[in-house]
Amino acid sequence: MTETTLPAAAAGTWQLGSRTVNRLGFGSMRLGGSLDPNAPIDAERAIAVLRRAVELGVNHLDTAAFYFGTTWSANALIKAALAPYRDDLVLTTKVGPSRDESGQFRPFARPDELRGQVEQNLRELGRDQIDVVNLRIGTGLDRGTGSLAEHFGALAELRAEGLIGELGISNVGAEHLAEAQAIAPVVCVQNQYGLSARREDDELLRLCGEQGVAFVPFFAVASGQSDERVAEVARRHDATEAQVRLAWTLAQGPHVLAIPGTSDPAHLEQNVAAAALKLTDEDLATLDGR
Ligand SMILES: NC(=O)c1ccc[n+]([C@@H]2O[C@H](COP(=O)([O-])OP(=O)(O)OC[C@H]3O[C@@H](n4cnc5c(N)ncnc54)[C@H](OP(=O)(O)O)[C@@H]3O)[C@@H](O)[C@H]2O)c1
């Protein structure tokens, strides 16, 4: 198979500034014990999942230094699985939040603490530059409020120094996008969003498309309960509900990327295969309840 016929390439590519990614990517939060720091981590399985993802054509991995458990971190797993890295592999991390050794979140970083967080990611991933760094604002899943200018300005300086390739923002509203764009180019917005979650971001998604900014939903799979409309479309295509949710995500615009997370090799195969699942207008009408 050539690069363009690999399964993850089936939904096409998008430019994250200077970086080209297949629209179907991978989120590493589920690998490294970030949700339950004491949960055992099956490192061998996680490494196999990461290597298989790349074999299937995934070249956009989302991570964070605060995705860790007692024995492994997502960054360490990525490095163990994939370093030395392929030239086309785009690693995206996020800064702002951090956790102490017991797993408790610390107060949001001050602007002058962001350099240390970026350097931690560089060290852990074994890179001289992180392809994309998102400034992730807000607490928990509550949308961030207030100005991000000082923090984003600090990241723009690190980008000018060469530690960062491209910049993004996460957990934000349209006002944050405008504020950040006035400081430095924003290549992606990463927010919670899905067929049945945070649809108030429909407008922000559209605005991102207008500006050539990628919209990268998290919890595209996890946000949904089982839903008869999704089940019906899944039956039509002999697909799973998770695949339909991912295909719906990718159908929202060429600038919308998917970063489904899993530590299950079978789920990985299904999620990547969703790049080839093309929903019809009838499917989209069913899903949108029209
Ligand atoms: N910016 C932010 O604030 C923020 C916040 C959260 C997450 N993120 C990023 O977004 C990524 C995506 O979020 P997520 O990892 O929660 O992913 P997700 O794709 O929305 O959902 C993952 C959940 O769905 C399950 N799942 C995945 N594929 C499945 C399938 N084919 N069939 C059935 N169940 C499936 C997973 O369990 P299994 O492991 O059993 O498959 C897991 O419980 C994260 O990995 C992280 O990189 C960013």
Coordinates of C-alpha atoms and ligand atoms in Angstrom, one line a residue:
M1 CA 0.0 0.0 0.0
T2 CA 1.2 3.5 -0.8
E3 CA 0.9 6.3 1.8
T4 CA -2.2 7.6 0.2
T5 CA -4.0 4.3 0.1
L6 CA -3.4 3.5 3.8
P7 CA -6.6 3.2 5.8
A8 CA -6.1 6.4 7.8
A9 CA -5.7 8.4 4.6
A10 CA -9.2 7.5 3.3
A11 CA -10.7 10.7 4.7
G12 CA -8.0 12.9 3.1
T13 CA -5.5 15.3 4.6
W14 CA -5.4 18.7 6.3
Q15 CA -2.7 21.3 6.7
L16 CA -1.9 22.1 10.3
G17 CA 0.1 25.2 9.2
S18 CA 3.3 23.7 7.8
R19 CA 2.3 20.1 8.8
T20 CA 0.2 17.7 6.7
V21 CA -1.9 15.2 8.6
N22 CA -4.4 12.5 7.7
R23 CA -7.7 13.7 9.1
L24 CA -8.1 10.5 11.0
G25 CA -5.6 10.7 13.9
F26 CA -5.3 9.2 17.4
G27 CA -5.6 10.5 21.0
S28 CA -3.3 9.0 23.5
M29 CA -5.1 10.0 26.8
R30 CA -6.6 6.5 27.2
L31 CA -3.1 4.9 27.1
G32 CA -1.3 6.4 30.0
G33 CA -3.6 6.2 33.1
S34 CA -4.7 9.8 32.9
L35 CA -8.2 9.1 34.1
D36 CA -7.4 6.8 37.0
P37 CA -3.8 7.2 38.0
N38 CA -3.8 3.9 39.9
A39 CA -5.2 1.9 37.0
P40 CA -2.7 -0.7 35.8
I41 CA -1.2 0.2 32.4
D42 CA -0.6 -2.5 29.9
A43 CA 2.4 -0.9 28.3
E44 CA 3.0 -3.8 25.8
R45 CA -0.5 -3.4 24.5
A46 CA -0.4 0.4 24.4
I47 CA 2.9 0.3 22.4
A48 CA 1.4 -2.2 20.0
V49 CA -1.7 0.0 19.6
L50 CA 0.5 3.0 18.8
R51 CA 2.7 1.1 16.3
R52 CA -0.4 -0.3 14.6
A53 CA -2.0 3.1 14.4
V54 CA 1.1 4.4 12.5
E55 CA 1.1 1.3 10.3
L56 CA -2.5 2.1 9.4
G57 CA -1.4 5.5 8.3
V58 CA -2.2 7.6 11.4
N59 CA 0.3 10.5 11.4
H60 CA -1.4 12.9 13.9
L61 CA -1.0 11.9 17.6
D62 CA -2.5 14.0 20.4
T63 CA -0.9 13.8 23.8
A64 CA -0.1 15.8 27.0
A65 CA 2.5 15.6 29.8
F66 CA -0.3 15.3 32.3
Y67 CA -1.5 12.0 30.8
F68 CA 0.3 9.6 33.2
G69 CA -0.3 6.9 35.7
T70 CA 1.9 5.4 38.4
T71 CA 4.1 3.4 36.0
W72 CA 3.9 5.0 32.5
S73 CA 2.9 8.2 30.8
A74 CA 1.4 8.7 27.4
N75 CA 4.5 10.6 26.3
A76 CA 6.8 7.8 27.4
L77 CA 4.7 5.2 25.6
I78 CA 4.8 7.3 22.4
K79 CA 8.6 7.6 22.6
A80 CA 9.0 3.9 23.4
A81 CA 6.7 2.9 20.6
L82 CA 7.7 5.3 17.8
A83 CA 11.1 6.9 18.3
P84 CA 13.1 7.5 16.2
Y85 CA 10.1 9.2 14.7
R86 CA 9.1 9.1 11.1
D87 CA 9.4 12.6 9.4
D88 CA 5.7 12.8 8.7
L89 CA 4.5 12.0 12.2
V90 CA 2.9 15.1 13.8
L91 CA 2.9 15.2 17.6
T92 CA 0.4 17.6 19.2
T93 CA 0.5 18.3 22.9
K94 CA -1.3 20.7 25.2
V95 CA -0.1 22.9 28.0
G96 CA -1.7 25.0 30.8
P97 CA -2.9 22.2 33.1
S98 CA -0.5 19.9 35.0
R99 CA -0.8 17.3 37.7
D100 CA 1.4 16.6 40.8
E101 CA 2.9 13.2 41.4
S102 CA -0.3 12.0 43.2
G103 CA -2.3 12.8 40.0
Q104 CA -4.1 15.9 41.4
F105 CA -4.4 18.8 39.0
R106 CA -2.3 21.8 40.0
P107 CA -3.5 25.4 39.6
F108 CA -3.5 26.5 35.9
A109 CA 0.1 27.5 34.8
R110 CA 1.3 31.1 34.9
P111 CA 2.6 32.3 31.6
D112 CA 6.2 32.0 32.8
E113 CA 5.6 28.3 33.6
L114 CA 4.7 27.4 30.1
R115 CA 8.3 27.1 29.0
G116 CA 8.9 24.4 31.6
Q117 CA 5.8 22.5 30.4
V118 CA 6.9 22.7 26.7
E119 CA 10.4 21.6 27.7
Q120 CA 8.9 18.7 29.7
N121 CA 7.1 17.5 26.6
L122 CA 10.3 17.9 24.5
R123 CA 12.3 15.8 27.0
E124 CA 9.6 13.1 27.4
L125 CA 9.0 12.7 23.7
G126 CA 12.7 13.0 22.8
R127 CA 12.1 15.8 20.3
D128 CA 13.8 19.2 19.6
Q129 CA 10.5 20.7 18.5
I130 CA 6.9 19.8 19.2
D131 CA 4.9 20.0 16.0
V132 CA 1.8 21.6 17.5
V133 CA 1.2 22.9 21.1
N134 CA -2.3 23.8 22.2
L135 CA -2.9 26.2 25.0
R136 CA -5.6 24.4 27.0
I137 CA -7.6 26.8 29.2
G138 CA -10.4 26.2 31.7
T139 CA -10.9 23.7 34.5
G140 CA -12.1 20.2 33.9
L141 CA -14.6 20.2 31.1
D142 CA -15.8 23.7 31.9
R143 CA -15.2 26.1 28.9
G144 CA -12.3 28.5 29.6
T145 CA -13.2 32.1 30.4
G146 CA -11.2 35.3 30.5
S147 CA -8.3 36.4 28.4
L148 CA -5.7 34.0 27.1
A149 CA -3.5 36.7 25.6
E150 CA -0.6 36.6 28.1
H151 CA -0.4 32.8 28.0
F152 CA -0.7 32.6 24.2
G153 CA 1.9 35.4 23.9
A154 CA 4.3 33.3 25.9
L155 CA 3.8 30.3 23.6
A156 CA 4.2 32.5 20.6
E157 CA 7.7 33.5 21.9
L158 CA 8.6 29.8 22.4
R159 CA 7.5 29.2 18.8
A160 CA 9.7 32.1 17.6
E161 CA 12.6 30.4 19.4
G162 CA 11.9 27.2 17.5
L163 CA 10.7 24.9 20.4
I164 CA 7.2 24.8 18.9
G165 CA 6.2 24.3 15.2
E166 CA 2.6 25.5 15.3
L167 CA 0.1 26.8 17.8
G168 CA -3.4 25.8 18.8
I169 CA -6.0 26.5 21.5
S170 CA -8.3 24.2 23.4
N171 CA -11.5 24.4 25.4
V172 CA -12.2 27.8 24.0
G173 CA -14.9 30.1 22.5
A174 CA -14.9 32.3 19.4
E175 CA -13.6 35.2 21.4
H176 CA -10.5 33.3 22.3
L177 CA -9.9 32.4 18.7
A178 CA -10.0 36.1 17.7
E179 CA -7.8 37.1 20.6
A180 CA -5.2 34.4 19.8
Q181 CA -5.2 35.0 16.0
A182 CA -4.3 38.7 16.7
I183 CA -1.1 37.4 18.5
A184 CA 0.1 34.5 16.3
P185 CA -1.4 32.1 13.7
V186 CA -3.7 29.5 15.2
V187 CA -3.7 26.2 13.3
C188 CA -6.3 24.3 15.4
V189 CA -9.0 24.5 18.0
Q190 CA -9.5 21.4 20.1
N191 CA -12.8 21.4 21.9
Q192 CA -15.2 18.8 23.2
Y193 CA -17.8 18.2 20.5
G194 CA -19.8 15.4 18.9
L195 CA -23.0 14.4 17.3
S196 CA -24.8 14.7 20.7
A197 CA -22.4 16.9 22.6
R198 CA -21.6 20.6 22.7
R199 CA -23.6 21.4 19.6
E200 CA -23.4 25.1 20.6
D201 CA -20.0 24.9 19.0
D202 CA -21.5 24.3 15.5
E203 CA -20.9 28.0 14.9
L204 CA -17.3 27.9 16.1
L205 CA -16.7 24.9 13.9
R206 CA -18.0 26.9 10.9
L207 CA -15.9 29.9 11.9
C208 CA -12.7 27.8 12.0
G209 CA -13.5 26.5 8.5
E210 CA -13.8 30.0 7.2
Q211 CA -10.4 30.9 8.7
G212 CA -8.6 27.7 7.6
V213 CA -8.2 26.6 11.2
A214 CA -8.7 22.9 12.0
F215 CA -11.5 22.0 14.4
V216 CA -10.4 18.9 16.4
P217 CA -13.1 17.5 18.6
F218 CA -12.2 15.4 21.7
F219 CA -14.7 12.8 23.0
A220 CA -16.2 12.4 19.6
V221 CA -16.9 8.8 20.5
A222 CA -17.1 9.1 24.3
S223 CA -19.6 11.9 24.4
G224 CA -22.4 9.8 23.0
Q225 CA -24.8 7.4 24.7
S226 CA -26.2 4.6 22.6
D227 CA -28.7 6.3 20.3
E228 CA -31.3 4.7 18.1
R229 CA -30.5 7.1 15.2
V230 CA -26.8 6.2 15.3
A231 CA -27.7 2.5 15.6
E232 CA -29.9 2.7 12.5
V233 CA -27.2 4.3 10.4
A234 CA -24.7 1.8 11.7
R235 CA -27.0 -1.0 10.6
R236 CA -27.2 0.5 7.1
H237 CA -23.5 0.4 6.7
D238 CA -22.7 -2.7 8.7
A239 CA -20.6 -0.4 10.9
T240 CA -20.4 0.2 14.7
E241 CA -22.0 3.2 16.5
A242 CA -18.4 4.5 17.3
Q243 CA -17.6 4.4 13.6
V244 CA -20.8 6.3 12.7
R245 CA -19.9 9.0 15.3
L246 CA -16.4 9.3 13.8
A247 CA -17.8 9.4 10.2
W248 CA -20.3 12.1 11.3
T249 CA -17.4 14.1 12.8
L250 CA -15.4 13.9 9.6
A251 CA -18.5 14.8 7.6
Q252 CA -18.7 18.2 9.3
G253 CA -16.1 19.8 7.0
P254 CA -12.7 19.1 5.5
H255 CA -11.1 21.1 8.3
V256 CA -12.6 18.8 11.0
L257 CA -10.1 16.2 12.3
A258 CA -10.7 13.1 14.4
I259 CA -8.5 12.0 17.3
P260 CA -10.3 9.0 18.8
G261 CA -8.6 7.4 21.8
T262 CA -8.5 3.7 22.7
S263 CA -6.2 1.2 24.3
D264 CA -8.1 -1.6 22.5
P265 CA -6.4 -3.0 19.3
A266 CA -9.8 -4.0 17.8
H267 CA -11.3 -0.6 18.5
L268 CA -8.2 1.0 16.9
E269 CA -8.8 -1.0 13.7
Q270 CA -12.5 0.0 13.7
N271 CA -11.8 3.7 14.4
V272 CA -9.2 4.0 11.6
A273 CA -11.6 2.1 9.2
A274 CA -14.2 4.9 9.9
A275 CA -12.1 7.2 7.7
A276 CA -13.5 5.3 4.7
L277 CA -17.1 5.4 6.0
K278 CA -18.9 8.0 3.8
L279 CA -22.3 8.9 5.1
T280 CA -25.1 9.8 2.6
D281 CA -27.3 12.8 2.9
E282 CA -30.0 10.5 4.1
D283 CA -27.7 9.2 6.9
L284 CA -26.9 12.8 7.9
A285 CA -30.5 13.7 7.9
T286 CA -31.3 10.7 10.1
L287 CA -28.5 11.6 12.5
D288 CA -29.5 15.2 12.7
G289 CA -33.1 14.2 13.3
R290 CA -34.4 15.9 10.2
Ligands
LIG1 N1 -8.1 19.2 25.0 C1 -8.7 18.6 25.9 O1 -9.1 19.2 26.9 C2 -8.9 17.1 25.9 C3 -9.7 16.5 26.8 C4 -9.9 15.1 26.7 C5 -9.3 14.4 25.7 N2 -8.4 15.1 24.8 C6 -7.8 14.3 23.7 O2 -8.8 13.8 22.8 C7 -8.6 12.4 22.6 C8 -9.9 11.8 22.3 O3 -10.7 11.6 23.5 P1 -10.9 10.1 24.1 O4 -9.6 9.4 24.2 O5 -11.7 10.2 25.3 O6 -11.6 9.4 22.8 P2 -13.0 9.1 22.3 O7 -12.7 8.6 21.0 O8 -14.0 10.2 22.3 O9 -13.5 8.0 23.4 C9 -12.8 7.0 23.9 C10 -13.7 6.1 24.7 O10 -14.5 5.4 23.8 C11 -14.1 4.0 23.8 N3 -13.9 3.7 22.4 C12 -13.0 4.1 21.5 N4 -13.1 3.5 20.3 C13 -14.2 2.7 20.4 C14 -14.8 1.8 19.5 N5 -14.4 1.7 18.3 N6 -15.9 1.1 20.0 C15 -16.3 1.2 21.3 N7 -15.7 2.1 22.1 C16 -14.7 2.8 21.7 C17 -12.8 4.0 24.5 O11 -12.7 2.8 25.3 P3 -11.6 1.6 24.8 O12 -10.2 2.1 25.3 O13 -12.1 0.4 25.5 O14 -11.7 1.5 23.3 C18 -12.9 5.1 25.5 O15 -13.7 4.8 26.6 C19 -7.9 12.0 23.9 O16 -7.2 10.7 23.7 C20 -6.9 13.1 24.1 O17 -5.8 13.0 23.3 C21 -8.3 16.4 24.8

